[in-house]
mmCIF file of C-alpha atoms in Angstrom:
data_model
loop_
_atom_site.group_PDB
_atom_site.id
_atom_site.type_symbol
_atom_site.label_atom_id
_atom_site.label_comp_id
_atom_site.label_asym_id
_atom_site.label_seq_id
_atom_site.Cartn_x
_atom_site.Cartn_y
_atom_site.Cartn_z
ATOM 1 C CA MET A 1 -71.817 -33.142 -27.814
ATOM 2 C CA PRO A 2 -70.544 -29.914 -26.755
ATOM 3 C CA PRO A 3 -71.441 -28.547 -24.013
ATOM 4 C CA LEU A 4 -73.358 -25.564 -25.392
ATOM 5 C CA THR A 5 -75.712 -28.015 -27.813
ATOM 6 C CA ALA A 6 -76.297 -29.984 -24.847
ATOM 7 C CA ILE A 7 -77.868 -27.294 -23.793
ATOM 8 C CA GLU A 8 -79.746 -25.842 -26.383
ATOM 9 C CA ARG A 9 -81.190 -29.879 -26.854
ATOM 10 C CA PHE A 10 -82.494 -29.482 -23.083
ATOM 11 C CA PHE A 11 -84.365 -26.388 -23.961
ATOM 12 C CA GLU A 12 -85.807 -27.419 -26.673
ATOM 13 C CA ARG A 13 -86.960 -30.673 -24.871
ATOM 14 C CA LEU A 14 -88.568 -28.663 -22.224
ATOM 15 C CA PHE A 15 -90.539 -25.673 -24.540
ATOM 16 C CA GLU A 16 -90.648 -27.229 -27.735
ATOM 17 C CA ARG A 17 -92.531 -30.438 -27.532
ATOM 18 C CA PRO A 18 -95.001 -30.008 -25.233
ATOM 19 C CA SER A 19 -96.039 -26.495 -26.866
ATOM 20 C CA ALA A 20 -96.105 -28.583 -30.162
ATOM 21 C CA ARG A 21 -98.581 -31.190 -28.195
ATOM 22 C CA LEU A 22 -100.468 -28.878 -26.803
ATOM 23 C CA PHE A 23 -101.550 -27.163 -29.649
ATOM 24 C CA ARG A 24 -101.271 -29.787 -32.184
ATOM 25 C CA ALA A 25 -98.418 -27.862 -34.337
ATOM 26 C CA ARG A 26 -97.302 -29.067 -37.525
ATOM 27 C CA LEU A 27 -93.685 -29.868 -38.172
ATOM 28 C CA GLN A 28 -92.617 -27.289 -40.752
ATOM 29 C CA PRO A 29 -89.574 -27.639 -43.120
ATOM 30 C CA VAL A 30 -87.696 -25.309 -41.818
ATOM 31 C CA GLN A 31 -87.589 -26.349 -38.350
ATOM 32 C CA LEU A 32 -85.864 -29.816 -40.003
ATOM 33 C CA GLN A 33 -83.308 -27.240 -41.651
ATOM 34 C CA ARG A 34 -82.543 -26.243 -38.264
ATOM 35 C CA ARG A 35 -81.905 -29.543 -36.542
ATOM 36 C CA ILE A 36 -79.521 -30.384 -39.807
ATOM 37 C CA GLU A 37 -77.575 -26.573 -39.459
ATOM 38 C CA ARG A 38 -77.196 -27.760 -35.586
ATOM 39 C CA ALA A 39 -75.762 -31.322 -35.916
ATOM 40 C CA MET A 40 -72.767 -29.666 -38.869
ATOM 41 C CA GLU A 41 -71.833 -27.817 -36.340
ATOM 42 C CA ALA A 42 -71.886 -29.874 -33.839
ATOM 43 C CA GLU A 43 -70.227 -32.742 -35.755
ATOM 44 C CA ARG A 44 -66.979 -30.335 -37.439
ATOM 45 C CA LEU A 45 -63.711 -31.120 -37.662
ATOM 46 C CA ALA A 46 -61.369 -28.045 -37.598
ATOM 47 C CA ALA A 47 -57.814 -28.605 -39.435
ATOM 48 C CA ALA A 48 -55.222 -26.668 -39.596
ATOM 49 C CA ASP A 49 -56.611 -24.614 -42.880
ATOM 50 C CA ARG A 50 -60.238 -25.850 -43.090
ATOM 51 C CA THR A 51 -63.354 -26.961 -41.133
ATOM 52 C CA LEU A 52 -64.484 -30.448 -42.617
ATOM 53 C CA VAL A 53 -68.540 -31.269 -42.150
ATOM 54 C CA PRO A 54 -70.733 -34.056 -41.853
ATOM 55 C CA ASN A 55 -72.198 -34.415 -45.775
ATOM 56 C CA ARG A 56 -75.595 -37.021 -44.957
ATOM 57 C CA PHE A 57 -77.904 -36.771 -42.596
ATOM 58 C CA VAL A 58 -80.825 -38.274 -41.834
ATOM 59 C CA ILE A 59 -83.675 -37.411 -39.782
ATOM 60 C CA HIS A 60 -85.731 -39.598 -37.380
ATOM 61 C CA LEU A 61 -89.499 -38.423 -36.860
ATOM 62 C CA ASN A 62 -92.874 -40.270 -35.256
ATOM 63 C CA PRO A 63 -94.109 -41.384 -38.063
ATOM 64 C CA SER A 64 -97.525 -39.154 -37.568
ATOM 65 C CA ASP A 65 -95.089 -36.831 -38.424
ATOM 66 C CA LEU A 66 -93.367 -37.761 -41.155
ATOM 67 C CA THR A 67 -97.111 -38.265 -42.644
ATOM 68 C CA ALA A 68 -98.321 -34.938 -42.282
ATOM 69 C CA PHE A 69 -95.795 -33.534 -44.902
ATOM 70 C CA GLY A 70 -97.911 -35.550 -47.247
ATOM 71 C CA ASP A 71 -96.808 -34.838 -51.133
ATOM 72 C CA MET A 72 -94.248 -32.851 -50.427
ATOM 73 C CA THR A 73 -92.174 -35.702 -48.164
ATOM 74 C CA SER A 74 -90.758 -36.948 -51.658
ATOM 75 C CA SER A 75 -89.537 -33.560 -52.350
ATOM 76 C CA LEU A 76 -88.704 -32.170 -48.985
ATOM 77 C CA ALA A 77 -85.665 -34.465 -48.734
ATOM 78 C CA SER A 78 -83.266 -32.469 -51.558
ATOM 79 C CA GLU A 79 -84.256 -29.334 -50.407
ATOM 80 C CA LEU A 80 -83.112 -30.007 -47.259
ATOM 81 C CA ALA A 81 -80.111 -30.868 -48.656
ATOM 82 C CA ASP A 82 -79.936 -28.254 -50.953
ATOM 83 C CA GLY A 83 -79.723 -25.489 -47.651
ATOM 84 C CA ALA A 84 -77.680 -27.837 -46.007
ATOM 85 C CA LEU A 85 -75.097 -26.945 -48.687
ATOM 86 C CA LEU A 86 -75.861 -23.414 -48.874
ATOM 87 C CA PHE A 87 -75.043 -23.390 -45.007
ATOM 88 C CA ALA A 88 -72.265 -24.752 -45.667
ATOM 89 C CA ARG A 89 -70.753 -22.579 -47.968
ATOM 90 C CA SER A 90 -71.540 -19.329 -45.869
ATOM 91 C CA ARG A 91 -69.477 -20.464 -43.278
ATOM 92 C CA HIS A 92 -66.894 -21.257 -45.865
ATOM 93 C CA TYR A 93 -67.581 -25.095 -44.326
ATOM 94 C CA THR A 94 -65.394 -27.958 -46.456
ATOM 95 C CA LEU A 95 -67.244 -30.983 -47.621
ATOM 96 C CA VAL A 96 -66.234 -34.131 -48.786
ATOM 97 C CA ASP A 97 -69.763 -34.730 -51.227
ATOM 98 C CA ARG A 98 -72.591 -32.466 -51.703
ATOM 99 C CA PRO A 99 -75.011 -33.282 -48.665
ATOM 100 C CA ARG A 100 -77.715 -35.886 -49.319
ATOM 101 C CA VAL A 101 -80.805 -36.027 -46.450
ATOM 102 C CA GLU A 102 -82.616 -39.437 -46.104
ATOM 103 C CA LEU A 103 -86.261 -38.609 -44.236
ATOM 104 C CA ARG A 104 -87.415 -42.069 -41.798
ATOM 105 C CA ALA A 105 -90.159 -42.934 -39.765
ATOM 106 C CA ASP A 106 -89.245 -43.864 -35.910
ATOM 107 C CA SER A 107 -91.876 -44.984 -33.649
ATOM 108 C CA ALA A 108 -89.323 -44.593 -31.049
ATOM 109 C CA VAL A 109 -88.345 -40.798 -31.581
ATOM 110 C CA GLU A 110 -91.761 -38.648 -30.077
ATOM 111 C CA ARG A 111 -94.512 -36.706 -31.792
ATOM 112 C CA ALA A 112 -92.943 -32.689 -32.459
ATOM 113 C CA ASP A 113 -89.461 -34.072 -31.801
ATOM 114 C CA ILE A 114 -86.397 -34.711 -34.308
ATOM 115 C CA ARG A 115 -83.561 -36.804 -34.496
ATOM 116 C CA VAL A 116 -81.023 -35.925 -36.994
ATOM 117 C CA ILE A 117 -77.662 -38.427 -37.313
ATOM 118 C CA ALA A 118 -74.569 -36.735 -38.867
ATOM 119 C CA ARG A 119 -72.271 -38.920 -40.240
ATOM 120 C CA PHE A 120 -69.058 -38.432 -43.431
ATOM 121 C CA ALA A 121 -69.840 -39.867 -46.585
ATOM 122 C CA ASP A 122 -71.322 -42.935 -47.242
ATOM 123 C CA PRO A 123 -69.540 -46.151 -45.230
ATOM 124 C CA ILE A 124 -68.605 -49.171 -46.647
ATOM 125 C CA ALA A 125 -68.151 -52.255 -44.618
ATOM 126 C CA GLY A 126 -64.851 -52.534 -43.580
ATOM 127 C CA SER A 127 -63.095 -55.106 -41.537
ATOM 128 C CA GLY A 128 -64.258 -56.548 -38.695
ATOM 129 C CA SER A 129 -63.159 -55.569 -35.221
ATOM 130 C CA ARG A 130 -63.169 -56.027 -31.479
ATOM 131 C CA GLY A 131 -62.049 -53.463 -29.982
ATOM 132 C CA PRO A 132 -64.570 -50.451 -28.390
ATOM 133 C CA GLY A 133 -65.616 -47.550 -29.898
ATOM 134 C CA PRO A 134 -65.751 -46.238 -33.244
ATOM 135 C CA LYS A 135 -62.684 -45.907 -35.469
ATOM 136 C CA ARG A 136 -61.261 -43.184 -37.113
ATOM 137 C CA ALA A 137 -60.057 -42.747 -41.088
ATOM 138 C CA THR A 138 -57.189 -40.968 -41.796
ATOM 139 C CA ASP A 139 -56.705 -39.798 -45.715
ATOM 140 C CA ALA A 140 -52.875 -38.671 -47.496
ATOM 141 C CA GLU A 141 -54.050 -35.403 -46.010
ATOM 142 C CA GLY A 142 -53.598 -35.953 -42.888
ATOM 143 C CA LEU A 143 -56.737 -35.280 -42.007
ATOM 144 C CA SER A 144 -58.896 -37.701 -39.472
ATOM 145 C CA TYR A 145 -62.170 -38.301 -39.488
ATOM 146 C CA PRO A 146 -65.071 -40.830 -37.647
ATOM 147 C CA GLY A 147 -65.968 -43.562 -38.747
ATOM 148 C CA GLU A 148 -68.988 -45.589 -38.247
ATOM 149 C CA VAL A 149 -70.058 -48.516 -35.863
ATOM 150 C CA GLY A 150 -73.045 -50.640 -36.517
ATOM 151 C CA SER A 151 -73.937 -53.923 -34.877
ATOM 152 C CA SER A 152 -74.491 -57.320 -36.733
ATOM 153 C CA GLU A 153 -76.644 -60.062 -35.521
ATOM 154 C CA PRO A 154 -75.198 -61.360 -32.336
ATOM 155 C CA ASP A 155 -72.857 -64.365 -33.379
ATOM 156 C CA GLY A 156 -70.130 -64.623 -31.303
ATOM 157 C CA PRO A 157 -68.490 -63.105 -28.014
ATOM 158 C CA SER A 158 -68.164 -59.898 -30.363
ATOM 159 C CA ASP A 159 -71.215 -59.037 -33.061
ATOM 160 C CA THR A 160 -69.278 -54.959 -33.641
ATOM 161 C CA MET A 161 -68.455 -54.065 -37.401
ATOM 162 C CA VAL A 162 -66.410 -50.979 -38.444
ATOM 163 C CA PHE A 163 -66.918 -48.836 -40.608
ATOM 164 C CA THR A 164 -64.936 -46.592 -42.924
ATOM 165 C CA VAL A 165 -64.969 -43.765 -45.305
ATOM 166 C CA PRO A 166 -63.324 -44.642 -48.460
ATOM 167 C CA ARG A 167 -61.291 -42.456 -50.277
ATOM 168 C CA PRO A 168 -62.339 -42.497 -53.554
ATOM 169 C CA THR A 169 -60.412 -41.883 -56.598
ATOM 170 C CA ALA A 170 -60.076 -38.161 -57.430
ATOM 171 C CA PRO A 171 -62.987 -36.418 -59.753
ATOM 172 C CA ARG A 172 -62.071 -35.336 -64.006
ATOM 173 C CA ALA A 173 -64.457 -32.566 -65.335
ATOM 174 C CA ARG A 174 -64.916 -30.137 -67.914
ATOM 175 C CA LEU A 175 -64.413 -26.100 -67.151
ATOM 176 C CA LEU A 176 -66.087 -23.750 -68.895
ATOM 177 C CA VAL A 177 -63.108 -20.458 -68.694
ATOM 178 C CA VAL A 178 -65.228 -17.370 -69.806
ATOM 179 C CA GLU A 179 -62.718 -14.280 -70.069
ATOM 180 C CA ARG A 180 -63.357 -10.304 -69.343
ATOM 181 C CA ASP A 181 -63.540 -9.896 -72.939
ATOM 182 C CA GLY A 182 -66.237 -12.592 -73.927
ATOM 183 C CA GLY A 183 -64.113 -15.238 -75.262
ATOM 184 C CA ARG A 184 -64.325 -18.230 -74.128
ATOM 185 C CA ARG A 185 -62.590 -21.695 -73.786
ATOM 186 C CA SER A 186 -63.040 -25.290 -71.975
ATOM 187 C CA VAL A 187 -60.100 -26.410 -69.902
ATOM 188 C CA GLU A 188 -60.155 -30.902 -68.175
ATOM 189 C CA PHE A 189 -59.556 -31.013 -65.618
ATOM 190 C CA ASP A 190 -57.613 -34.540 -65.277
ATOM 191 C CA GLY A 191 -58.319 -35.155 -61.607
ATOM 192 C CA THR A 192 -54.798 -33.791 -60.032
ATOM 193 C CA THR A 193 -54.179 -29.645 -59.300
ATOM 194 C CA VAL A 194 -54.779 -27.034 -61.475
ATOM 195 C CA SER A 195 -53.090 -23.757 -60.705
ATOM 196 C CA ILE A 196 -54.924 -20.637 -61.214
ATOM 197 C CA GLY A 197 -53.241 -16.852 -61.946
ATOM 198 C CA ARG A 198 -51.896 -14.353 -64.275
ATOM 199 C CA ALA A 199 -48.638 -15.859 -63.547
ATOM 200 C CA ALA A 200 -46.983 -17.140 -66.456
ATOM 201 C CA ASP A 201 -46.321 -20.523 -64.466
ATOM 202 C CA ASN A 202 -50.286 -21.615 -63.580
ATOM 203 C CA ASP A 203 -51.905 -24.791 -65.118
ATOM 204 C CA LEU A 204 -54.393 -22.164 -66.115
ATOM 205 C CA VAL A 205 -53.341 -18.393 -67.128
ATOM 206 C CA LEU A 206 -55.258 -15.525 -67.111
ATOM 207 C CA GLY A 207 -55.363 -11.920 -68.932
ATOM 208 C CA ASP A 208 -57.348 -10.733 -65.904
ATOM 209 C CA GLY A 209 -55.998 -7.640 -64.251
ATOM 210 C CA ARG A 210 -58.295 -8.076 -60.946
ATOM 211 C CA VAL A 211 -57.118 -11.740 -60.711
ATOM 212 C CA SER A 212 -53.690 -12.615 -58.596
ATOM 213 C CA ARG A 213 -50.592 -13.817 -60.106
ATOM 214 C CA HIS A 214 -51.274 -17.344 -57.990
ATOM 215 C CA HIS A 215 -55.137 -16.734 -57.116
ATOM 216 C CA ALA A 216 -56.411 -20.084 -56.933
ATOM 217 C CA ARG A 217 -56.308 -24.133 -57.348
ATOM 218 C CA ILE A 218 -58.390 -27.324 -57.979
ATOM 219 C CA SER A 219 -57.591 -30.024 -56.896
ATOM 220 C CA GLY A 220 -59.172 -33.360 -56.232
ATOM 221 C CA ARG A 221 -59.516 -34.412 -53.041
ATOM 222 C CA ARG A 222 -61.746 -37.228 -51.403
ATOM 223 C CA GLY A 223 -63.424 -37.990 -54.850
ATOM 224 C CA THR A 224 -64.437 -34.407 -54.980
ATOM 225 C CA LEU A 225 -63.776 -31.227 -56.588
ATOM 226 C CA VAL A 226 -62.415 -28.782 -54.286
ATOM 227 C CA TYR A 227 -61.802 -24.947 -54.819
ATOM 228 C CA SER A 228 -59.589 -23.512 -53.243
ATOM 229 C CA ASP A 229 -58.719 -19.564 -53.117
ATOM 230 C CA LEU A 230 -54.969 -18.664 -52.546
ATOM 231 C CA GLY A 231 -55.411 -15.205 -49.987
ATOM 232 C CA SER A 232 -56.371 -13.177 -53.716
ATOM 233 C CA THR A 233 -56.136 -9.456 -53.350
ATOM 234 C CA ASN A 234 -59.650 -9.357 -54.819
ATOM 235 C CA GLY A 235 -60.886 -12.676 -53.360
ATOM 236 C CA SER A 236 -63.040 -15.187 -55.196
ATOM 237 C CA ARG A 237 -66.810 -15.894 -55.350
ATOM 238 C CA VAL A 238 -68.960 -18.992 -56.217
ATOM 239 C CA ASN A 239 -72.415 -18.430 -57.497
ATOM 240 C CA GLY A 240 -72.533 -14.892 -55.929
ATOM 241 C CA VAL A 241 -70.836 -15.704 -52.274
ATOM 242 C CA SER A 242 -67.512 -14.889 -50.823
ATOM 243 C CA VAL A 243 -65.623 -18.229 -50.668
ATOM 244 C CA GLY A 244 -62.270 -19.355 -49.447
ATOM 245 C CA GLU A 245 -62.194 -23.089 -49.883
ATOM 246 C CA LEU A 246 -65.731 -25.159 -50.911
ATOM 247 C CA VAL A 247 -66.765 -28.225 -53.045
ATOM 248 C CA LEU A 248 -68.067 -27.681 -56.345
ATOM 249 C CA GLY A 249 -70.455 -29.701 -58.025
ATOM 250 C CA VAL A 250 -72.335 -28.643 -61.999
ATOM 251 C CA GLY A 251 -73.303 -25.534 -63.138
ATOM 252 C CA ASP A 252 -71.271 -23.616 -60.205
ATOM 253 C CA ARG A 253 -69.317 -20.296 -61.124
ATOM 254 C CA ILE A 254 -66.272 -19.286 -60.136
ATOM 255 C CA GLU A 255 -66.028 -15.739 -60.284
ATOM 256 C CA LEU A 256 -62.374 -14.429 -60.093
ATOM 257 C CA GLY A 257 -61.873 -10.396 -60.753
ATOM 258 C CA ASP A 258 -63.718 -9.933 -64.424
ATOM 259 C CA THR A 259 -62.930 -13.553 -65.871
ATOM 260 C CA ALA A 260 -65.635 -16.651 -64.895
ATOM 261 C CA ILE A 261 -64.911 -20.336 -64.605
ATOM 262 C CA VAL A 262 -68.275 -22.650 -64.892
ATOM 263 C CA VAL A 263 -67.858 -26.558 -64.349
ATOM 264 C CA GLU A 264 -69.911 -27.781 -66.827
ATOM 265 C CA VAL A 265 -69.339 -31.481 -66.386
ATOM 266 C CA ALA A 266 -67.855 -33.941 -62.921
ATOM 267 C CA GLY A 267 -66.938 -37.273 -63.240
ATOM 268 C CA ASP A 268 -65.435 -38.811 -66.161
ATOM 269 C CA VAL A 269 -65.239 -37.193 -68.561
ATOM 270 C CA PRO A 270 -64.425 -39.126 -71.897
#
């Protein structure tokens, strides 16, 4: 844990929890959202051209605090996940998949306290390991990211199992291109890479004077659809927010100059 994060948690415990117990203050969703953001910042991994952040969050709450959310508990997790996605996009972080949030009752957590466990993607059981500590996995692009280490029932000299993040197959998608003159066309993305720009050597050529010759690319990475701006003159916007690189989802609208590209389908395209 970075030093500043440790100091921050110290003061949170010193002031926030005693005050909440004294006045019986109820936890608010915004407090959970802030803890997710802090966990994302604390666990981020910087590479040469991107910053990778966790996309799975488990929030441990005292059972009484979790119950206090009442009917909104069922929708709270999805709202927190949406908030995590917006936070990552606003800071131009890279996600290997859309965030998911799980709320879990934990009697070991004190009232008014919040414990967030952040990790990368969904771990799967791998081969057994007798070595201490977590194992790090490396993808084909040279980015390393932490695996998960958990415990099985003790039945021998070592009860440690190693989990690593799998490398999913590349996604397929259908993209709707809305030209500046109102024309529309669909482009099938086969899971490899599509270069976008005005130059004739691009896979997707756009006749838009505000689009750079080699403006951007869409590529498959670890089972996700990733949009990358290639240092274009006028930049790129996704859903109204300026971006350098981010993971796309169904319904996302990319704006390049006066042209828009909408992700209509993600996954297997018939």
